[in-house]
PDB file of C-alpha atoms in Angstrom:
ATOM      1  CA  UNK A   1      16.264   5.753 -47.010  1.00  0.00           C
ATOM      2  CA  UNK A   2      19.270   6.352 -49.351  1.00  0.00           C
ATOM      3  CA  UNK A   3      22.244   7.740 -47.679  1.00  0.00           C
ATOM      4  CA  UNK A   4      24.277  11.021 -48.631  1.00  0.00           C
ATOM      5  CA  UNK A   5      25.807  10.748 -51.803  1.00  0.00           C
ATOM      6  CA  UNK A   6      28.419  12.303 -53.651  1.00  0.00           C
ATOM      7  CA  UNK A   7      29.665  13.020 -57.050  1.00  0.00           C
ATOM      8  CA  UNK A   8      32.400  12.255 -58.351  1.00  0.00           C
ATOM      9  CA  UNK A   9      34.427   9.421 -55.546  1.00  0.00           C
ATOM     10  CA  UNK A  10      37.984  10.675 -56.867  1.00  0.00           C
ATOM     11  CA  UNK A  11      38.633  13.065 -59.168  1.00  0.00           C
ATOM     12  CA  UNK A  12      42.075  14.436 -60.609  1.00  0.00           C
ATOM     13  CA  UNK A  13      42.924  17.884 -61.758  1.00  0.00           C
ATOM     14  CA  UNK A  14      46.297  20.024 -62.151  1.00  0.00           C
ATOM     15  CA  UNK A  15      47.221  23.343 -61.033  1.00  0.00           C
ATOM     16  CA  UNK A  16      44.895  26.666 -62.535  1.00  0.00           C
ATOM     17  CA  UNK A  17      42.001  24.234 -62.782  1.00  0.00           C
ATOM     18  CA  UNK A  18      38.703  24.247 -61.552  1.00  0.00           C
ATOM     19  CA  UNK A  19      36.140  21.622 -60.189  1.00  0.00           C
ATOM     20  CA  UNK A  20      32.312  20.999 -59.331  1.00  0.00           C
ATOM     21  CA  UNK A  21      31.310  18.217 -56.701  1.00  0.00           C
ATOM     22  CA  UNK A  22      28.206  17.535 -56.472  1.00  0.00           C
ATOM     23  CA  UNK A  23      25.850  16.159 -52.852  1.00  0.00           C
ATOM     24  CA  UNK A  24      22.613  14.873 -52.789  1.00  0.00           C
ATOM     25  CA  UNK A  25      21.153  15.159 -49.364  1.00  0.00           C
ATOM     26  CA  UNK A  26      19.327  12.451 -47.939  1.00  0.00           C
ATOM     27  CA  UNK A  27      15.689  12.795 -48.736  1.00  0.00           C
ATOM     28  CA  UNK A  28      13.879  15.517 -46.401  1.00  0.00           C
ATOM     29  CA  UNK A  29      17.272  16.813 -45.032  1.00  0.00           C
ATOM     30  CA  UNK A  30      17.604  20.654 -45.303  1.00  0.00           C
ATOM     31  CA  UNK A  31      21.494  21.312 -44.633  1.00  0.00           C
ATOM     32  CA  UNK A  32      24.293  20.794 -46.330  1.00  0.00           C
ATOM     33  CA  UNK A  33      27.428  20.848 -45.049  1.00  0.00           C
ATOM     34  CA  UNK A  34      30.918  20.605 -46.661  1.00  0.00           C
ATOM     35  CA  UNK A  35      34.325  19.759 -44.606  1.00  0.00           C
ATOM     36  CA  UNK A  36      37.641  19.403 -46.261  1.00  0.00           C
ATOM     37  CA  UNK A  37      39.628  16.898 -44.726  1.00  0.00           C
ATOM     38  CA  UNK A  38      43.668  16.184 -44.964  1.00  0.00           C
ATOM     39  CA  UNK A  39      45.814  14.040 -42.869  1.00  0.00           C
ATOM     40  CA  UNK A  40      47.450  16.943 -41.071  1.00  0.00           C
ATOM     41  CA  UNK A  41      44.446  19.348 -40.344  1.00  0.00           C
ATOM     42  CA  UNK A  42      41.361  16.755 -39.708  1.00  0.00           C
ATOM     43  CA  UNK A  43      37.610  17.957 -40.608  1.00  0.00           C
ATOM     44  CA  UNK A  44      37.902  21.725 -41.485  1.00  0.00           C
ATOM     45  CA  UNK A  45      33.754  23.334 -42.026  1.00  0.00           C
ATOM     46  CA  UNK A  46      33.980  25.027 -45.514  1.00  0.00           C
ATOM     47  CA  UNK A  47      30.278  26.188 -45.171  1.00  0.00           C
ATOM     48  CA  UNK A  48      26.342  25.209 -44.536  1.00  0.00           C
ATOM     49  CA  UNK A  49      24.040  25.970 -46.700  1.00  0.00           C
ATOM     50  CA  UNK A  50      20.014  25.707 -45.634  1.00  0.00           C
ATOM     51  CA  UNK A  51      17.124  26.087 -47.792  1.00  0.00           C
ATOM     52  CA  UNK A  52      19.107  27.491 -50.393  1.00  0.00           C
ATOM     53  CA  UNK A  53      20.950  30.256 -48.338  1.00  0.00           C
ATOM     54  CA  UNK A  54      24.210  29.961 -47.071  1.00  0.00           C
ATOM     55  CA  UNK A  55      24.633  30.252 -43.456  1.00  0.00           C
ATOM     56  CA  UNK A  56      28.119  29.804 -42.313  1.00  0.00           C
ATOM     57  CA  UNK A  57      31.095  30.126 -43.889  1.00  0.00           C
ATOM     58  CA  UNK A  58      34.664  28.763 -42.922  1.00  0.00           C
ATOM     59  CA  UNK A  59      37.992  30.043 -43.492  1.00  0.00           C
ATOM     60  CA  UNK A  60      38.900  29.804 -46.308  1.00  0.00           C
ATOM     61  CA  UNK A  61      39.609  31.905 -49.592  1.00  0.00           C
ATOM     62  CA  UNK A  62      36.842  33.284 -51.715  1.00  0.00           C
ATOM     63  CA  UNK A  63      38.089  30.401 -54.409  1.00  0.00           C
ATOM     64  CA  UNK A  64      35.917  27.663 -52.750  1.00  0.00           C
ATOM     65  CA  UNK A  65      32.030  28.756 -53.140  1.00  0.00           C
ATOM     66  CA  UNK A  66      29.190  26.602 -53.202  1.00  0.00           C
ATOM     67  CA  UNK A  67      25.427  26.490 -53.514  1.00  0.00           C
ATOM     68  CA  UNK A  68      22.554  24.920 -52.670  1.00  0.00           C
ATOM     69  CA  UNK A  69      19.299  24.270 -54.690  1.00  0.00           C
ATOM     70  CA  UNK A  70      15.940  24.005 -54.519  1.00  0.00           C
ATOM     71  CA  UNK A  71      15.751  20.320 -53.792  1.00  0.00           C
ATOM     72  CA  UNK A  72      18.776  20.421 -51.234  1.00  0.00           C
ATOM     73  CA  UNK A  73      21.491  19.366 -53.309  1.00  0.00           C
ATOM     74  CA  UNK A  74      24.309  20.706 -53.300  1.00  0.00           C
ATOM     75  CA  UNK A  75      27.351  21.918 -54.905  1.00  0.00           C
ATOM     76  CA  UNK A  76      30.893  23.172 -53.944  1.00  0.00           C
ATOM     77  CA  UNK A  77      33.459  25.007 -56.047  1.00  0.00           C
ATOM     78  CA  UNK A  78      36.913  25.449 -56.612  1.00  0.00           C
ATOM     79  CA  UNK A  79      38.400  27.921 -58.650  1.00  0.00           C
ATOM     80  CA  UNK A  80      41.903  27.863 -60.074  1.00  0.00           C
ATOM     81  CA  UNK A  81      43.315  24.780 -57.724  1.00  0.00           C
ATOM     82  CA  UNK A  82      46.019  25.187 -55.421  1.00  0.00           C
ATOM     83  CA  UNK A  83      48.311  21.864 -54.619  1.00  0.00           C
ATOM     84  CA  UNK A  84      47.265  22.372 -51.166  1.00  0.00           C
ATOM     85  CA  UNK A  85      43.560  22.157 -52.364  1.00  0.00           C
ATOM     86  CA  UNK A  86      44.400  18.338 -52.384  1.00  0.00           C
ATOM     87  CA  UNK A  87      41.896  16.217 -49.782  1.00  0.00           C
ATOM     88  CA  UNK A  88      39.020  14.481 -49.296  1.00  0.00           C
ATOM     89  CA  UNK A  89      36.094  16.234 -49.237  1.00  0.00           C
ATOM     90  CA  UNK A  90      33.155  15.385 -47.477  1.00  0.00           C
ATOM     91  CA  UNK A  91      29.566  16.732 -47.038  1.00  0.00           C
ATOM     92  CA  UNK A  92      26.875  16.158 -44.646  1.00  0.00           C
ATOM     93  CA  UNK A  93      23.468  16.686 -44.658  1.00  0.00           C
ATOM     94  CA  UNK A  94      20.796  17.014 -41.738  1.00  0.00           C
ATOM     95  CA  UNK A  95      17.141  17.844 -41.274  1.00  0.00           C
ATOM     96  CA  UNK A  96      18.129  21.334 -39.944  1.00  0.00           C
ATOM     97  CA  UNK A  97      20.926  22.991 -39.153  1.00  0.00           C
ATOM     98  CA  UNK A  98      24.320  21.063 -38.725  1.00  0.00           C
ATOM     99  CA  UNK A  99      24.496  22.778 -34.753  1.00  0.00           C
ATOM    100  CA  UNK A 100      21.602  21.166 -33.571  1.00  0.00           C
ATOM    101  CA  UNK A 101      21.394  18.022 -35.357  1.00  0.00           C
ATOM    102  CA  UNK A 102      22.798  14.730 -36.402  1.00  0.00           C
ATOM    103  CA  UNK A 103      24.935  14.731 -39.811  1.00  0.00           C
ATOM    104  CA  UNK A 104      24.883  12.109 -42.136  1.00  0.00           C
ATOM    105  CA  UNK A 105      28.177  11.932 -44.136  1.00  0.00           C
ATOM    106  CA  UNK A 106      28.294  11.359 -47.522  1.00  0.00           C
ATOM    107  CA  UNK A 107      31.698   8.988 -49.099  1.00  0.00           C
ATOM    108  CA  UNK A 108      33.607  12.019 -49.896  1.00  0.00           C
ATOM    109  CA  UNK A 109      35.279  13.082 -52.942  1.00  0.00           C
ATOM    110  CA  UNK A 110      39.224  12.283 -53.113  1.00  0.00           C
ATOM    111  CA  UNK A 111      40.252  15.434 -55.313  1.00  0.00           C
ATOM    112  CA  UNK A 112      44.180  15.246 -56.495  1.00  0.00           C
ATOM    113  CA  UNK A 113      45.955  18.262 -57.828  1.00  0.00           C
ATOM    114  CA  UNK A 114      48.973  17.932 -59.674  1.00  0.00           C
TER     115      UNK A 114
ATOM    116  CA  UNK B   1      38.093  28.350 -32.386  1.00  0.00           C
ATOM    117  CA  UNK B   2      38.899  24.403 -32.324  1.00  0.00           C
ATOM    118  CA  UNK B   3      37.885  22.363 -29.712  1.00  0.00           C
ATOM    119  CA  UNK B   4      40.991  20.469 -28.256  1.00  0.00           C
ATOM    120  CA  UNK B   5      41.088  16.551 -27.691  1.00  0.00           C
ATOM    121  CA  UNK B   6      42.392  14.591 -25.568  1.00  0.00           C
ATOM    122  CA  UNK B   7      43.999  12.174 -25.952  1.00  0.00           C
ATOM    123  CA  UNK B   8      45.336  12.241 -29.271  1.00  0.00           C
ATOM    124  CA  UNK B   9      45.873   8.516 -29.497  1.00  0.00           C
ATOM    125  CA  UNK B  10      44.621   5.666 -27.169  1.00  0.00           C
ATOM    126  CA  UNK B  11      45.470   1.342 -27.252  1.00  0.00           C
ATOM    127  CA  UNK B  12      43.407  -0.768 -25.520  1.00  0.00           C
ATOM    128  CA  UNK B  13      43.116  -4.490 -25.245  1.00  0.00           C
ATOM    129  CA  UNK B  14      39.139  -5.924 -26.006  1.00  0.00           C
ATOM    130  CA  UNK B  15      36.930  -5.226 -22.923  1.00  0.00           C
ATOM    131  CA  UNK B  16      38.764  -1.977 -21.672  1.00  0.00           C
ATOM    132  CA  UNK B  17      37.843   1.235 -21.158  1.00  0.00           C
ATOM    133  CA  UNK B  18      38.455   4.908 -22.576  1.00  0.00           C
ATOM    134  CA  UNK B  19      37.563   8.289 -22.139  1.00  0.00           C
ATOM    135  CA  UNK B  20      37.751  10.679 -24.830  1.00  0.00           C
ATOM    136  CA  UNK B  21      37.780  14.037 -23.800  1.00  0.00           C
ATOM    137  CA  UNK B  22      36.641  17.574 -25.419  1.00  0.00           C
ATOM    138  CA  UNK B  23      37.069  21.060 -24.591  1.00  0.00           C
ATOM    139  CA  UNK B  24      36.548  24.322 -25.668  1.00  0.00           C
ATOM    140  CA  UNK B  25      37.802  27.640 -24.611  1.00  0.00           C
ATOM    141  CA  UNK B  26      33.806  29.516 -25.690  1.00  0.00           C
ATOM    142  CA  UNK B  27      30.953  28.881 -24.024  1.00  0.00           C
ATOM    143  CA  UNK B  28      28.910  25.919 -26.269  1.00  0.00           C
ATOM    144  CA  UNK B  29      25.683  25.420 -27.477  1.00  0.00           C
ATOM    145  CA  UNK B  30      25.972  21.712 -28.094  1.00  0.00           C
ATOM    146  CA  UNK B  31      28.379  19.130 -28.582  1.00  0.00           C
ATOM    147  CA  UNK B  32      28.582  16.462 -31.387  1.00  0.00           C
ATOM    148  CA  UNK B  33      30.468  13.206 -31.587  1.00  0.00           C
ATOM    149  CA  UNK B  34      31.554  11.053 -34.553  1.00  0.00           C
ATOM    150  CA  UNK B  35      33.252   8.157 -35.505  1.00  0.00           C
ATOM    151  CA  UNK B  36      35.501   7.455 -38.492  1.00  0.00           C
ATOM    152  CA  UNK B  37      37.069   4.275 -39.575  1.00  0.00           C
ATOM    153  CA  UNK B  38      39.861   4.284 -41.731  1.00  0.00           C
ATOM    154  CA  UNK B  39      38.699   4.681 -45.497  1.00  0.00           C
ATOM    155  CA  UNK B  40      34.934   5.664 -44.492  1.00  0.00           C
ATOM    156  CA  UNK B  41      32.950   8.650 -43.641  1.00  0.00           C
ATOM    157  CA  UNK B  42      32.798   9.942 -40.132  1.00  0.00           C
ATOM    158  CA  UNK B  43      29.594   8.109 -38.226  1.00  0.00           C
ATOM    159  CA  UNK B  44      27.405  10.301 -36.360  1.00  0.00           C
ATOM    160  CA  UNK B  45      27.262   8.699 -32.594  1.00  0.00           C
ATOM    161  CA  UNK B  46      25.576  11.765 -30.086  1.00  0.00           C
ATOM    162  CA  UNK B  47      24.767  15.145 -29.426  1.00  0.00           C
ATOM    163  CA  UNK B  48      24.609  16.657 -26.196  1.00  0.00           C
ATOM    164  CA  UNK B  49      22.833  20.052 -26.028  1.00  0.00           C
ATOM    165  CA  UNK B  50      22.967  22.885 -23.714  1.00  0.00           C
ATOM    166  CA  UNK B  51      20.446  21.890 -21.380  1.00  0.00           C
ATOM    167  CA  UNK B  52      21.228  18.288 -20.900  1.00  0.00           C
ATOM    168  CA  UNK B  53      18.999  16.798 -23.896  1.00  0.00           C
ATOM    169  CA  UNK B  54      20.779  13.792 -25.230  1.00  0.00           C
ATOM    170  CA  UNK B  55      20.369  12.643 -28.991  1.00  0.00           C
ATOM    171  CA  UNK B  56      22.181   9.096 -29.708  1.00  0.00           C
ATOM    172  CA  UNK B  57      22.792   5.559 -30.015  1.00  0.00           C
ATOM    173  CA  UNK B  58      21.841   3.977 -26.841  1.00  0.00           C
ATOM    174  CA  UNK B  59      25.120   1.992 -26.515  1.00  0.00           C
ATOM    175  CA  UNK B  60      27.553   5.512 -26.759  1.00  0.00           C
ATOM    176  CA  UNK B  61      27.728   7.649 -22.828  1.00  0.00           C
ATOM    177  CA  UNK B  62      28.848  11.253 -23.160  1.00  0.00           C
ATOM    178  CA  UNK B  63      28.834  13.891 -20.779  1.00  0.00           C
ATOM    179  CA  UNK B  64      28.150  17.405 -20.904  1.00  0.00           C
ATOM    180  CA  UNK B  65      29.707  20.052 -18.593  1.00  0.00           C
ATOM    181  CA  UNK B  66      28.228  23.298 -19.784  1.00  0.00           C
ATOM    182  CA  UNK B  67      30.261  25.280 -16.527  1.00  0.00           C
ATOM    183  CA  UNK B  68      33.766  23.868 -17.563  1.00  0.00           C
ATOM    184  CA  UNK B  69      32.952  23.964 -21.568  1.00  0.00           C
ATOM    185  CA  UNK B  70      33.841  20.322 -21.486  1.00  0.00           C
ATOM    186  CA  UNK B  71      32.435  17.082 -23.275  1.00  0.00           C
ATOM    187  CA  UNK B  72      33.390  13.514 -22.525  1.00  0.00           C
ATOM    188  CA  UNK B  73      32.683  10.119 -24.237  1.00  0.00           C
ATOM    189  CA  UNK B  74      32.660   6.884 -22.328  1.00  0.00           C
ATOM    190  CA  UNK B  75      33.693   3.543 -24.327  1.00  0.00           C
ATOM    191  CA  UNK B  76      33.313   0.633 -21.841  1.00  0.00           C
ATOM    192  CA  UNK B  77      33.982  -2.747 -22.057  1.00  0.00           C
ATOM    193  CA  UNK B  78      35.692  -1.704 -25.714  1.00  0.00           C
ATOM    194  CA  UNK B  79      34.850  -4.249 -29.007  1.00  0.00           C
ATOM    195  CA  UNK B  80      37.372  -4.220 -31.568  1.00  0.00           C
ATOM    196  CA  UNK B  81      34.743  -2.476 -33.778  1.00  0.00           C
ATOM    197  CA  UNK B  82      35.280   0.448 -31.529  1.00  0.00           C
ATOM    198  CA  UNK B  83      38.834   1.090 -33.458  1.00  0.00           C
ATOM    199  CA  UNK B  84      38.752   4.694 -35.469  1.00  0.00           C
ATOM    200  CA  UNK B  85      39.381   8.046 -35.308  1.00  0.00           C
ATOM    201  CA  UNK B  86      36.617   9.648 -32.532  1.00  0.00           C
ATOM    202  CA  UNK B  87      35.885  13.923 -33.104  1.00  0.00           C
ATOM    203  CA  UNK B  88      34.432  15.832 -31.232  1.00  0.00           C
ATOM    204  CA  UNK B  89      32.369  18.663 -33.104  1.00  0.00           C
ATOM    205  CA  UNK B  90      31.503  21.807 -30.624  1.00  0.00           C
ATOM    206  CA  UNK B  91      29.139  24.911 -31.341  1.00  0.00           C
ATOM    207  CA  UNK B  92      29.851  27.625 -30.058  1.00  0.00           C
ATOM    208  CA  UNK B  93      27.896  31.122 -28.791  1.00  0.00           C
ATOM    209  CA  UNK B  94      29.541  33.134 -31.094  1.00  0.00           C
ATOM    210  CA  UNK B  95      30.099  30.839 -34.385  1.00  0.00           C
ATOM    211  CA  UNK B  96      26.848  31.602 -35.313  1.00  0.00           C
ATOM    212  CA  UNK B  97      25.414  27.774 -35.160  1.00  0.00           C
ATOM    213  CA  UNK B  98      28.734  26.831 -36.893  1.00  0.00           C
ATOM    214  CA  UNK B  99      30.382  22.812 -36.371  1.00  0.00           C
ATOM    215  CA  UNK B 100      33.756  23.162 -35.429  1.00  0.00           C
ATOM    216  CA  UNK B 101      35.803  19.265 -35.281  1.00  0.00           C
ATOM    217  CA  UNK B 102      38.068  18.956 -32.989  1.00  0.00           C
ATOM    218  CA  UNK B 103      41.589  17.098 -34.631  1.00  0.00           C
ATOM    219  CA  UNK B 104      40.377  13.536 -32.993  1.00  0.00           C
ATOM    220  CA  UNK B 105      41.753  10.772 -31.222  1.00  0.00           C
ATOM    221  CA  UNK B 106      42.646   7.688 -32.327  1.00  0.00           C
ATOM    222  CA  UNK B 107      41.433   5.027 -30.272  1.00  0.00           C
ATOM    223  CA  UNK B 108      42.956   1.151 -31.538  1.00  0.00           C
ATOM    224  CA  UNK B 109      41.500  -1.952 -29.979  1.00  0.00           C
ATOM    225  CA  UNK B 110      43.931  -5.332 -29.590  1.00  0.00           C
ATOM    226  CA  UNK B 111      41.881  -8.521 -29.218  1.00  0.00           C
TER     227      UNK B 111
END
């Protein structure tokens, strides 16, 4: 089976912008998770989504959003970036939801903001 | 609420042991535990779920303390493949079947 995958690996944008990555699940997997990670604060949960619906949501501001379709993929928003909006972020899909079962990690996306 | 490891950085020389500890200050539901090597994506290695059901690789040991809110991974007889940042990932009663990571430990291994 293909693995999680993620679109684009590195990406980099400057302050006021806005940016799409894109996950595609591994086949059969339901959730989709998204994490932001940074050196100084480790994995931090932006939000699950499940058959199509979003089902948790982390902390953060209403500029990250994110969907999921109708053949799992996913993808995650960011409206008008922040310099602290620079990290790696990662998703991670399972067959259900993320509480209850393994996650398979996708490569990430390195997103810069200048 | 984020689970708290300890410790927050570990050496050991090949064939050593370590225990990687996580806690929690809610009551959890289950208990995940991943890997990461420097430059890669975090590895799923267990899940330990209220109740005692285990779900993992055969070579990883975890425990489970529901009572104390506690979870604890056991690396014996540690391989330098073993090096990497360990998290814990705890769900909680109230987070709504939500993954929280812990901020991980370190764990190097010297041949």
């Amino acid at each position: 089976k293909a693995g999680v995958t993620q679109t684009p690996r590195y990406l980099i944008k400057t302050r006021g912008q806005q940016v799409t990555l894109s996950c595609s699940p591994i086949s059969g997997h339901r959730s989709v998770s998204w994490y932001q990670q940074t050196p100084g604060q480790g994995l931090q949960f932006l939000f699950e989504y499940f058959s199509e619906t979003q089902r948790n949501k982390g902390n953060f501001p209403g500029r990250f959003s994110g969907r999921q379709f109708s053949n799992s993929r996913s993808e995650m928003n960011v409206s008008t970036l922040e310099l602290g909006d620079s990290a790696l972020y990662l998703c991670a899909s399972s067959l259900g939801l993320a509480g209850g079962n393994a996650q398979f990690f996708g490569p990430g996306t390195r997103l810069t903001v200048l | 609420q984020q689970p708290v490891q300890s410790p927050q950085a570990v050496i050991l020389r090949e064939g050593e042991d370590a225990v990687i500890n996580c806690s929690s200050s809610k009551a959890l539901y289950s208990v995940h535990w991943y890997r990461q090597k420097h430059g890669e994506a975090p590895v799923f290695l267990m899940i330990l779920l209220k109740g005692g059901e285990q779900k993992g690789h055969e070579k990883i040991s975890a425990s489970f303390n529901e009572k104390k809110q506690q979870s604890s991974l056991y690396l014996t007889a540690s391989q330098l493949s073993y090096s990497g940042t360990y998290f814990c990932g705890t769900e909680t009663g109230d987070s709504s079947y939500k993954l929280i990571f812990g901020s991980g430990t370190r764990l190097l291994v010297r041949p």
